Each structure stands twice: as C-alpha cells, then as structure tokens.
C-alpha cells in the first residue's frame, strides 16, 4: 500500500470520526456515516479507507466491504472534485431529466461514470434524489439544483469552476 | 432551494410553519412549538396513545397503518432499551414531502419523536435521513443541538424526570433501507437487507430492543394532533383517514409542488385545480397516485378521493401520496422501463424473485422499448411480474411487480406498437442497439 | 416443547411445538424444496422455494421460518405452489449459464434436480445473461459467479459453522456476488472447503476435483480419513485408471458418521498423497554397491525373511526390533505385534506415541462408561478442554465444540498455556503456564479460582485432555474426575490410528487390550510368547540400539533420530522416507485408502476402512507381513486363523478392484496346500480373534460393517503399571500430517497459500 496508509484522514476528519464512534449505543452504527465522511474527504472508498475504517469500527475489512458496496453513494473509484449527479427517475424524466443529462455529457465531454481530464468534474446518472416536485433536479456533491433547463447547465459548471479557483486547491484524489 | 407553492384548498397543519423560519428554535417556539410535548408530559403515556389512535392518524410512509395501534404493540416492560426510529429515508420516486419538513420544520420531527418516546417508554430516538439529504441533515443536526441546549432533549427533558436522547443518522444511497427492518440493519452498520418477520420491530427491533418506526411526516404530525385534539384532527379528513397529507404533485402539471390537503381530497381536482392542470395544454394520459410503486390509473379512474381506502378500491394505493402525472407525450413503455430500472437498481438482492425478476424485467423492457421485442415478450413481462407478486421477502418485489402489471394491462396496445422493429417514437432516454441473430 | 398436531396436505402430523415446518415435513417425507435453508445454520427465507399455503393467511409462507403450532393447516402440493416453484426456478435459470454439461455439479446439482422435478424446462428468457469471469480464490476454491444462486449457504457455513467468516457478499440486487476476504479475490481461511461442499450448484468448485470427471463415472467408497485422530467418515470418489483406481474427490455429502457433513482441508483435499508420483511401487534391495535397487516381491520378501530368520535363529528374538504405525489398521497392528511376539519371539515392539493412552486406560479401569465418544462432544452440556489447539490438531472436535456451543448453548471451559481460537466459544478461559498441566488437578480440587468454581458447579462435565497431559498429572486429573462423579474423559492423540496402535499392543510391555506381557491371560494361547518387556521406541531407534535387525512398518523415526547404522533394516512404507532411504530392504505398502480393516479414533470410536483406490505394485502391510512370516517358515494358519477355523464368511475386502489379485491369492494358497476359501491376506480373518482376545473390542459388527462408528470401551480391568515412555505430541496444523502430509501436493499448496497471506499481512 502507498503513502496513503500512513495518514488517510486529515486531523479534522480524524477528530470527527473519533467523536462519531462514541455517538451510538453500538459502535458499528458509525460505519455508514464514517464511510461517507471519509469519502467526502478522500474522494472515494480506497483500500486504505477500508482498512482504516475497519480498525476504527473493530470489524474486518470484508465486513466493511460487504456493507460499503451495498450503498450506491459510496464509490470505489476516484470521482471529480465536483461530482455531478443527474436524476433521470420518473418525475425528472417527465420534465426533461434526460435532456439535462445530455447537456452535461456535451459540456463535459464525458459519459456517466467518467471524470474530466482535469479531475474537476465527474458525471453520474442517479436514481431519485427526493426533489421530484422541483424536477428536473441534480446534485453537485451535496448541493441541490432544481427546476433546471439545459441552458442553465453551462452556468452551473462555470460557477463551480470559479469556486475551485477561489478555493485554490487542486482536485482531490 | 425548493419552491413553496400554495392553493386556497390547502389545510395547513403540517406545513403551517413552512417558510416561516421555524428551523430556528426560537421561532419554532414562537409559532407554538414544544407545547404539545409539555402537554404530553403532563398527561402520560396511555393518554397519548389513545389520542393518537382516536385521531385516525395512519402512517405516512406508505402502508397506512394506524399509528396509535402501532405504538400500543410495544411491550410496557422490556429488558432491552426501547427506541423510536424516524424514517426519513424518503426514496420512493415522486416523493419529496419529508424534504420540506426537514428543511422548514425540523423541530416538529424532534417534538414528535419525544412524544412517541413518552408514549411507549423509549429513552432514545434516531432520525435516519437518506444520504442525499446532507444539507437537510445539517439543519436537523443543528435543531437537535439547539433542543439539547434548551434542555428539551437529554436526561431531564423540560425539567421532568423523563429522559430522551436523539441521534441523527445518514444513509448512503439505498431505497430498500426505507423498509423498516432494513433501516434497522443499516443503522446497525450493515447491508440494508430486511429481517425475517416475525418478530416485528415493536417487539424486537433496533439492537434487539422494542422499536417504533414511523415516517418523518407521521412523526411531525403528532404534535399537531396533540395540540388540535384527536377529534378535531380526525374531522379534517375522511372516514378512517384522519387529518391531512402532504401531496407531492410532480410530472406534467403546470404547478408541481407539495400541497397539504385533507385526506380524501379528489385526485382529479388535485391535478386540474390545485396543480393547475396539464402543462403546455397537453392531454392527461395517466396518473401514478402514490409514488412509483403504486399501479397507474387511467384518466377515467381518477375521480376518487385520495385516502387509503378509496385509492385502494380504485385498484391502486395511496402510498406516499406522491401524485405523478403523465401527459400524452409520455411513452408508457419507456415510463415502465424507467420505473423498473429503478427497482432493478434498488433491489437488495436477498431473494430470488425480486433480484432476478427486476433484472429480467429491465432487460426485456429495454429490448421492447428499443423495438426489438417479440409478441411473446409482453406476456412474459406480465408473467414475471405476476410471479414475483406476493412471493418476495419484502414488499420491494411487490413494488416492482404491481406497477408493471398495471402498465401492461392498461397500455398493452402501446407495448404492441413497439414490436416488429419499431423503436419508441417518444423516447427520451437513448435507445440501445441489439443485434438480431 | 410439547407436541402439537397440525395438518399438511391432509395428513395429520405431530411435532414438538416450534419445530420448523420444513423440518417437520421432511421428517414426514413431504418434500419441501429449498436452497437457502440448511439445517443447523441461521434462517434466511431468501430463496422462496419453500413457500407454502397456510390456511386463513393471505400471503404464502416460507416453510423454513414457519414454526408449527396446534391446529394449523398447510398445503404444499397445490397447483398454486407448483407454479410458484416453477416460476422461481424460471427466474433463477434466467441468468444461470446452464453449462451443466461441463459443470462439476452436473448430476449432483440441487438446481438441476429441482428443475427436473418442478418444471421450468422451457426457457422464456431471450436476454443476454449477466456474465462474470470465474475467480480462483485459493488453490482449493474456485468461484463461478454466473452459476451462483445466492443462497448464502457458503457464507453461513464459513462464518457460523467454521467461525472463520472469510466470505461475504458485495454489491446488491442482481449485481450481488459472493466475495472472499483477502485482497485480489484471495481467500484467507482454514481452506476446509466446506463452502464448496454446501454449495447446492456448481458455483464453488474444488481446485482438485474440477473438470476431472462426471459424478456418475465414479465409484463412491465410504471409508475413514487417513489423517488425524478424529477419524472423519469420508466418501471417496474413485475412478478407474488404466493402472488401477484413483481417488478424485473426498467429501461426506451423505452427512452420515460422526462428522455429519464436516471435513477439514486434510480430509477433503489431502487424499492426493495416495496418487503421488513419489509412491514406491517396486520393492528395493540394497545391492553390492550399497545402493537401493529395484527387485521383485519374491526377491525382496525372501531377502528380508532370510535375514530375519537367520538373526532370530542365531541370537534370539531380542536381537530384532519392530516398530509399528499410527496409520496401520487395527488388524495390521494386531498382526504386527503377533508376528513380533510369536514369529520373531520378541517383545521389542513399539510405535511413536502421540498420547499416553496406557495411563488413560489404567486410570479409567474399573469405571464403565467414563471414556467419551466423539459423538458425546456434540451434545455434552459442559466441556473442559485442557491444552492443545483442536482447531488445528482436531478439526472435527473443534467443529463439534463450536456447533454444540452455538446450537445447544453448551458451556466450554478452556485451560491452556496459550490463547487458542476456540477461546471465542469459551465461557471461561484459564491461562496456565506451560508446565501448569501438572498442577491442574490440584488447582481444580482446591477450587479457589472463579474458573475452578464455575467448573465445579457444573452438574456433569466432559474433560478433553490434550496430549500435553500425560503420566501422573493425567492420572491425577482422571482420579479427580472419577471422585467428583458425572465426569467423562477423552484423550487426544494425533493420527488416524494412534489409539488403535496402543490398543492393539504395539507396546513392549503390553499385549493388545493393555494386557501385561508377564500376565498374558487370554494371550497365553500365543505360541512362544516372551513374557519380559522388550525395548521401547526410543531404545530401538537409538544410534546405539545394538539391534541386529529392525522392521519398521509405516513409521519414519529417521526424520527425528539417527538410527543404528549397523542394524539390518527392513521398511514397509508408501514413500522413500528418511527411514526407507536407509533400509536394506524396502517393501512398497498400500495406503489406508487402498486396503480394508478398522481404525480406532482417539475417542475409541471404531470405524470401518474400505478399499477405495488401487495402485499396482504395492501390497497392504497385512499381506506383506503374512508373506514375510510364510517365508520365515511360520505356520500361517496360526498367525491368521483363516479357512474353516476362521471367520465364517469371505468379506473379500482385500481382493480389490483388480480381478487378478484374487487369482494370485488362490494360486498361492493352492501352492501351500491351503484351503482357498478365505485368504490369509484378508484382514477380516483376524476379526474373530481380536474380538475374542482383545478386551474392549468385542464390537457390534452389524453397525461396524454398515460403516457406523462403534465405541470401544477401554478394558474394564487392568493390572499393569504404565511404563514411562516418551510421548511426542504431533502438533500438526490444518495442512500438515506428519510425514504423510509432505507427500500431499494439495496440502503443500494450501499451506503455502496461507503462509503467503500471513507473511503479507504481518509485513504491512
Ligand atoms: C421497499 C420499501 C421502501 C420504503 N421506503 C420508505 C421510506 O423511504 N420512507 C418511509 O417513511 N417509509 C418507507 N417504507 C415504509 C416503511 O417500511 C414503514 O412502513 C414506515 O416507515 C412506517 O412508518 P409509518 O407507519 O409512519 O408509515 C418503505 C417500505 C418498503 C417496503
Ligand atoms: S424483495 Fe427480496 S431482494 Fe427485493 S428488496 Fe426485498 S428482500 Fe431484497
Ligand atoms: S428455504 Fe425458505 S426461503 Fe429458502
């Protein structure tokens, strides 16, 4: 394993995860949130994340994987810094979800599942995200964007590019 | 930020604080918050359960089971701790009502959970929210922290001798985790696979303790029931269906949104009056009345009251009261395919009929949709769905089978029109290519 | 639980309240199909094959989770149920590759059988099937995902049954797949192969068996595992080869015998030593240049016999030593000691002792029913395990202990000098010092610690003693238990017939059944029986043993010690071991899988060994001994009472797969003016004599011949003082099996696979 295993998490995340395991009557209840928070920082569930989480919860890596692979928000490959999740489920489909997806495809030049060459964006077609009455809707990381039209897509992308520039950090993973 | 809508026919009980800044604890209190729980502290557990029973409140998660009855199943004495579980997994396509409650009125969920705890003698509650609701989770976490700070949660709530703790929890993307026992598994850090029943959660639930699990809207309604009084609340709705519901209207209407209407309110009126009719002057083709799992209704089947019994009688279900409206530009094969793709994606895979059935249905529908189906495929699709129905480990299999059967039954002609090399004329999703051998 | 009466398909059935409907039905011969249900493992209700109609209930119910109660009415054979089963199979077959013609499980597949029975013969599926590449998880286990029906039996067997938890399931829905625990799809476990065994289809296949044969091309021979002292019953799949018959598989799928469906890696995969290229298949004689050179059986037997006879006649039997084996059958060991004592006239006979059975037997003498059978471990309410590591050394014992704790809530107490895996099942663990076993009896007698107190509070107790306890401490512990009452005992030796070797008198001072040589009792009928104890194993294998000749049968002392180079050495063995390599005459022997007879496991359970495989060129040790004796001029009918005076029937076991074998015997018999009715090479010719003379071995033959285990009681009376002798516990692991294990490629590979894994995890 690489240098990752020396320090997978930032001190801030470490502190958060330390607190997390103490939150529940049973430690293992911290597993799913821990994986999600780890993914938020590392970018995906890497082998090193699995190993570290297994130690923190006190279960085997196999048990971590059994659970982790069940949940569709957890991914095992790096994503872009901004992970664009386009809902195409029925309510969104009825109001143009697929057009939105197509527009992201074009603008980013990637297919769902892909990551842009600069690591800035990744694209995913997702199931319902609980914004059906404000369809079509997407999430970029955890930000909601609803009542979309294809022409709003370029603006959304450039706002994130601007945000990245302002924050100045390189894309994770 | 989701748009709030309104209509004169609305009866605002659950939604009365929406858009009023009630996510802040002071504002919530100003708007009458945390009064119900004080009343309940004074009255005691039997009184609460009787009030909730008498209110006619039925579960807002989908099945519509009497909330008061459910609470009464929890044993009074228990060696293991009892728990309240608020189901905020809200993943049924078409459904986004709990979304607004978490966004605008998080304290009502907290207050309702405390009351449920007082009713059954639980000292701890969990609010489980789907992983995609991260920003809503943060709102809820702040509300919980504020309630602790005020002494509304903790060892001696409101200065009483009663204890109640709340823990918030995030999911990570799984519809099946909305099923009550699968949710408990998930909360215990496991795969979201449902448990064998019996034992039922009221007896053996989270961490093996007796557990009440209710939908977030159900829980958020409870303080209102207490404040209004059971009789007044029951009177708002239709017989055996107390109160109001948050109807999420989505799809091809002019004014989609979440509307709070009395139970039993007419479906046709919801579409044509409340939600402003079919958008762009189009014609109505079909309505899915209660979330993606519920069988589709034809335009001539929608003159019904929206409560559990009347929708049931019409051959569908009220479910999560998510009304999805389809116009004449919608291909029913494609709609069926998109619906089934969802269940194929969400089946936990535990049992054969659901795991294999959803996979097969998706493949067959994909082929039919692309114009590569054969005449027998339509019967095969129906055959698969009918043989899944009632035979799966949990209701997810039924949730996939029921709408499929209805699509084929009610729109058979449209399926046949796709045969013989005729791909979908209205396709919105891409059409895959098949090699015919 | 009180019995309740309920109705299934119009038949009134009775079962204890709370019995699972599926079990109750199966007992009444009403078939309920099931994939996920597996007796003894946790309930799943996942496959939905067992759905039945229960009267007054809307939905169909799973028979695997429904517990019967008074008055219930069920239907399992209606058209509705038939359709459910058929449709469920159709769904399963949709993604199933249907590669039955090349699938290992073809012909033994539960999915095939159910499809045959319940229909689904026509495919409705026109879609491309989900495909995934096959994975090799370890040398022993392969996984073929498309064939997998996700019944979760393997996961539960590995976790609940084996307490290994090396399998899991990843992804969800139709993408679900069984996964192993190691990185890169590697399986890091005990490699027992139980997952392969319980797989109802051909999704998990065995590295050694896959693509070898079709099940109906095999003969299935029920015998006993050749490895450890637990004595699992095993069914060998045998296929004829141009040269004889080769073993291609080992399992215990009929779930009979003391092991039920259990087998460990050794039992399941370690049979391949028998087919090893390194087997000796020709006798060898040391030639003038001092090299071992191939010879005929005739020459080899004559050379060995002549030399032995010469020494005996010149110097007496004391100049010759005999070492027997922990892996010979009882009949062979009996014959060996009889040969030593009556033909050679020597008490110089012993074997490599792995446990102190003489002390065990002596201490229990006079107390009936105090020696536990292995079966008792599966049900005893409280067990004290002293020393050892059953998970490695006695896998079946460990299985029974785990299962007993899991299913019956048995209380397991462990006193050990090191942590062991079974601690996880233990109610209490007492760490003792490495030499603490000596003081254990007084520790328990005084009962001061909490550990001792809880044990003393147990109403009944089964004490399992590892080989680390021997001599006085062993006698003291047993004395403590006997005084306490309601305590039974077991002592753990190492190999397939370590107990039998001791019971059958491979002992310089004790005749079979622990009868002292100086008071031979029934053995007085032996001619020439010397009555002073002979040399023991250590003395005979010393570099200065001073023996003129040494006959070593199935043992390899030279691996540990330097033998006396001046001794004329005759070795009977399967391989050119360190010992055989030094021999003057080497006689290639048949393995335990190539002969018949009986074995006694360390608990005293006797089981039948049946000839499964055949290897040209080798002979069973029994036959070799008879031929040696004959060549020395001994009266064969006295050594092996066959023919009119002997057993009443010809059980024919040693005749084997080669028809010519029997003819050769007949020719030999004719040539020697003997009655060709029953061959002196037939170990069963000794059955009556052993039953008559050896205390404790008058066994229930019907059960024995039916391949059931029969418990042999230690002799009721014994009047000897156990001699001090070297006890060398074998300390084998899951993948080692003394010298024999070195010749099993499968075990070597598994050991390598597992050490590689450990090395990797230790380094990072
Ligand atoms: C597959 C499946 C998914 C479900 N999803 C949800 C959900 O997202 N939210 C919810 O409240 N109930 C959901 N339910 C219903 C719950 O199992 C349960 O009935 C409900 O939370 C009980 O609350 P109630 O009585 O207040 O309705 C689901 C049920 C099934 C079978
Ligand atoms: S019906 Fe079966 S496979 Fe489907 S979600 Fe329920 S348990 Fe899982
Ligand atoms: S045996 Fe009952 S569901 Fe599988």
GROMACS .gro file of C-alpha atoms and ligand atoms in nm, chain B residues 57-67 70-71 85-92 95 97-98 128 130 174-183 194 197 212-219 245 293 308 319-320 342-343 346 394-397 399, ligand 1:
model
   90
  230UNK     CA    1  -5.363   0.914   1.201
  231UNK     CA    2  -5.233   0.648   0.964
  232UNK     CA    3  -4.870   0.603   0.869
  233UNK     CA    4  -4.747   0.845   0.605
  234UNK     CA    5  -4.465   0.612   0.496
  235UNK     CA    6  -4.682   0.417   0.260
  236UNK     CA    7  -4.865   0.131   0.421
  237UNK     CA    8  -5.108   0.348   0.616
  238UNK     CA    9  -5.109   0.150   0.936
  239UNK     CA   10  -5.275   0.315   1.236
  240UNK     CA   11  -5.001   0.498   1.425
  243UNK     CA   12  -4.852   0.052   1.621
  244UNK     CA   13  -4.743   0.229   1.939
  258UNK     CA   14  -3.697   0.545   1.479
  259UNK     CA   15  -3.789   0.826   1.247
  260UNK     CA   16  -3.785   0.705   0.890
  261UNK     CA   17  -3.653   0.991   0.680
  262UNK     CA   18  -3.515   0.772   0.405
  263UNK     CA   19  -3.771   0.915   0.162
  264UNK     CA   20  -3.661   0.741  -0.156
  265UNK     CA   21  -3.983   0.646  -0.330
  268UNK     CA   22  -4.183   1.168  -0.303
  270UNK     CA   23  -4.252   1.581   0.130
  271UNK     CA   24  -4.025   1.488   0.421
  301UNK     CA   25  -3.244   0.840   0.985
  303UNK     CA   26  -3.124   0.946   0.326
  347UNK     CA   27  -3.034   0.281  -0.083
  348UNK     CA   28  -3.410   0.282  -0.137
  349UNK     CA   29  -3.453  -0.054   0.031
  350UNK     CA   30  -3.325   0.094   0.354
  351UNK     CA   31  -3.661   0.272   0.377
  352UNK     CA   32  -3.812  -0.065   0.463
  353UNK     CA   33  -3.833  -0.066   0.839
  354UNK     CA   34  -3.619  -0.367   0.925
  355UNK     CA   35  -3.366  -0.291   0.652
  356UNK     CA   36  -3.337   0.053   0.804
  367UNK     CA   37  -3.463  -0.665   0.563
  370UNK     CA   38  -4.064  -1.119   1.044
  385UNK     CA   39  -4.138   0.212   1.696
  386UNK     CA   40  -4.061   0.311   1.342
  387UNK     CA   41  -4.258   0.587   1.177
  388UNK     CA   42  -4.228   0.802   0.874
  389UNK     CA   43  -4.100   1.155   0.934
  390UNK     CA   44  -4.429   1.310   0.828
  391UNK     CA   45  -4.620   1.081   1.064
  392UNK     CA   46  -4.396   1.186   1.350
  418UNK     CA   47  -5.148   1.479   0.390
  466UNK     CA   48  -4.471   0.158  -0.657
  481UNK     CA   49  -5.604   0.483   0.176
  492UNK     CA   50  -4.867   0.503  -0.077
  493UNK     CA   51  -4.658   0.810  -0.009
  515UNK     CA   52  -3.511   0.195  -1.052
  516UNK     CA   53  -3.622  -0.126  -0.881
  519UNK     CA   54  -3.251  -0.082  -0.567
  567UNK     CA   55  -4.016  -0.789   0.146
  568UNK     CA   56  -4.256  -0.554  -0.033
  569UNK     CA   57  -3.993  -0.415  -0.270
  570UNK     CA   58  -4.061  -0.704  -0.504
  572UNK     CA   59  -4.344  -0.253  -0.553
 1375LIG     C1   60  -3.906  -0.101  -0.012
 1375LIG     C2   61  -3.965  -0.011   0.089
 1375LIG     C3   62  -3.922   0.120   0.098
 1375LIG     C4   63  -3.977   0.206   0.191
 1375LIG     N1   64  -3.932   0.333   0.197
 1375LIG     C5   65  -3.981   0.415   0.292
 1375LIG     C6   66  -3.934   0.547   0.303
 1375LIG     O1   67  -3.847   0.590   0.228
 1375LIG     N2   68  -3.984   0.627   0.400
 1375LIG     C7   69  -4.079   0.582   0.485
 1375LIG     O2   70  -4.121   0.656   0.571
 1375LIG     N3   71  -4.126   0.457   0.476
 1375LIG     C8   72  -4.081   0.374   0.381
 1375LIG     N4   73  -4.129   0.245   0.375
 1375LIG     C9   74  -4.230   0.203   0.470
 1375LIG    C10   75  -4.164   0.159   0.598
 1375LIG     O3   76  -4.130   0.023   0.587
 1375LIG    C11   77  -4.254   0.170   0.716
 1375LIG     O4   78  -4.373   0.108   0.686
 1375LIG    C12   79  -4.280   0.311   0.756
 1375LIG     O5   80  -4.163   0.379   0.779
 1375LIG    C13   81  -4.363   0.310   0.879
 1375LIG     O6   82  -4.398   0.440   0.912
 1375LIG     P1   83  -4.548   0.489   0.910
 1375LIG     O7   84  -4.630   0.387   0.981
 1375LIG     O8   85  -4.539   0.615   0.977
 1375LIG     O9   86  -4.586   0.498   0.765
 1375LIG    C14   87  -4.076   0.160   0.278
 1375LIG    C15   88  -4.118   0.028   0.269
 1375LIG    C16   89  -4.065  -0.056   0.175
 1375LIG    C17   90  -4.112  -0.195   0.169
   0.00000   0.00000   0.00000
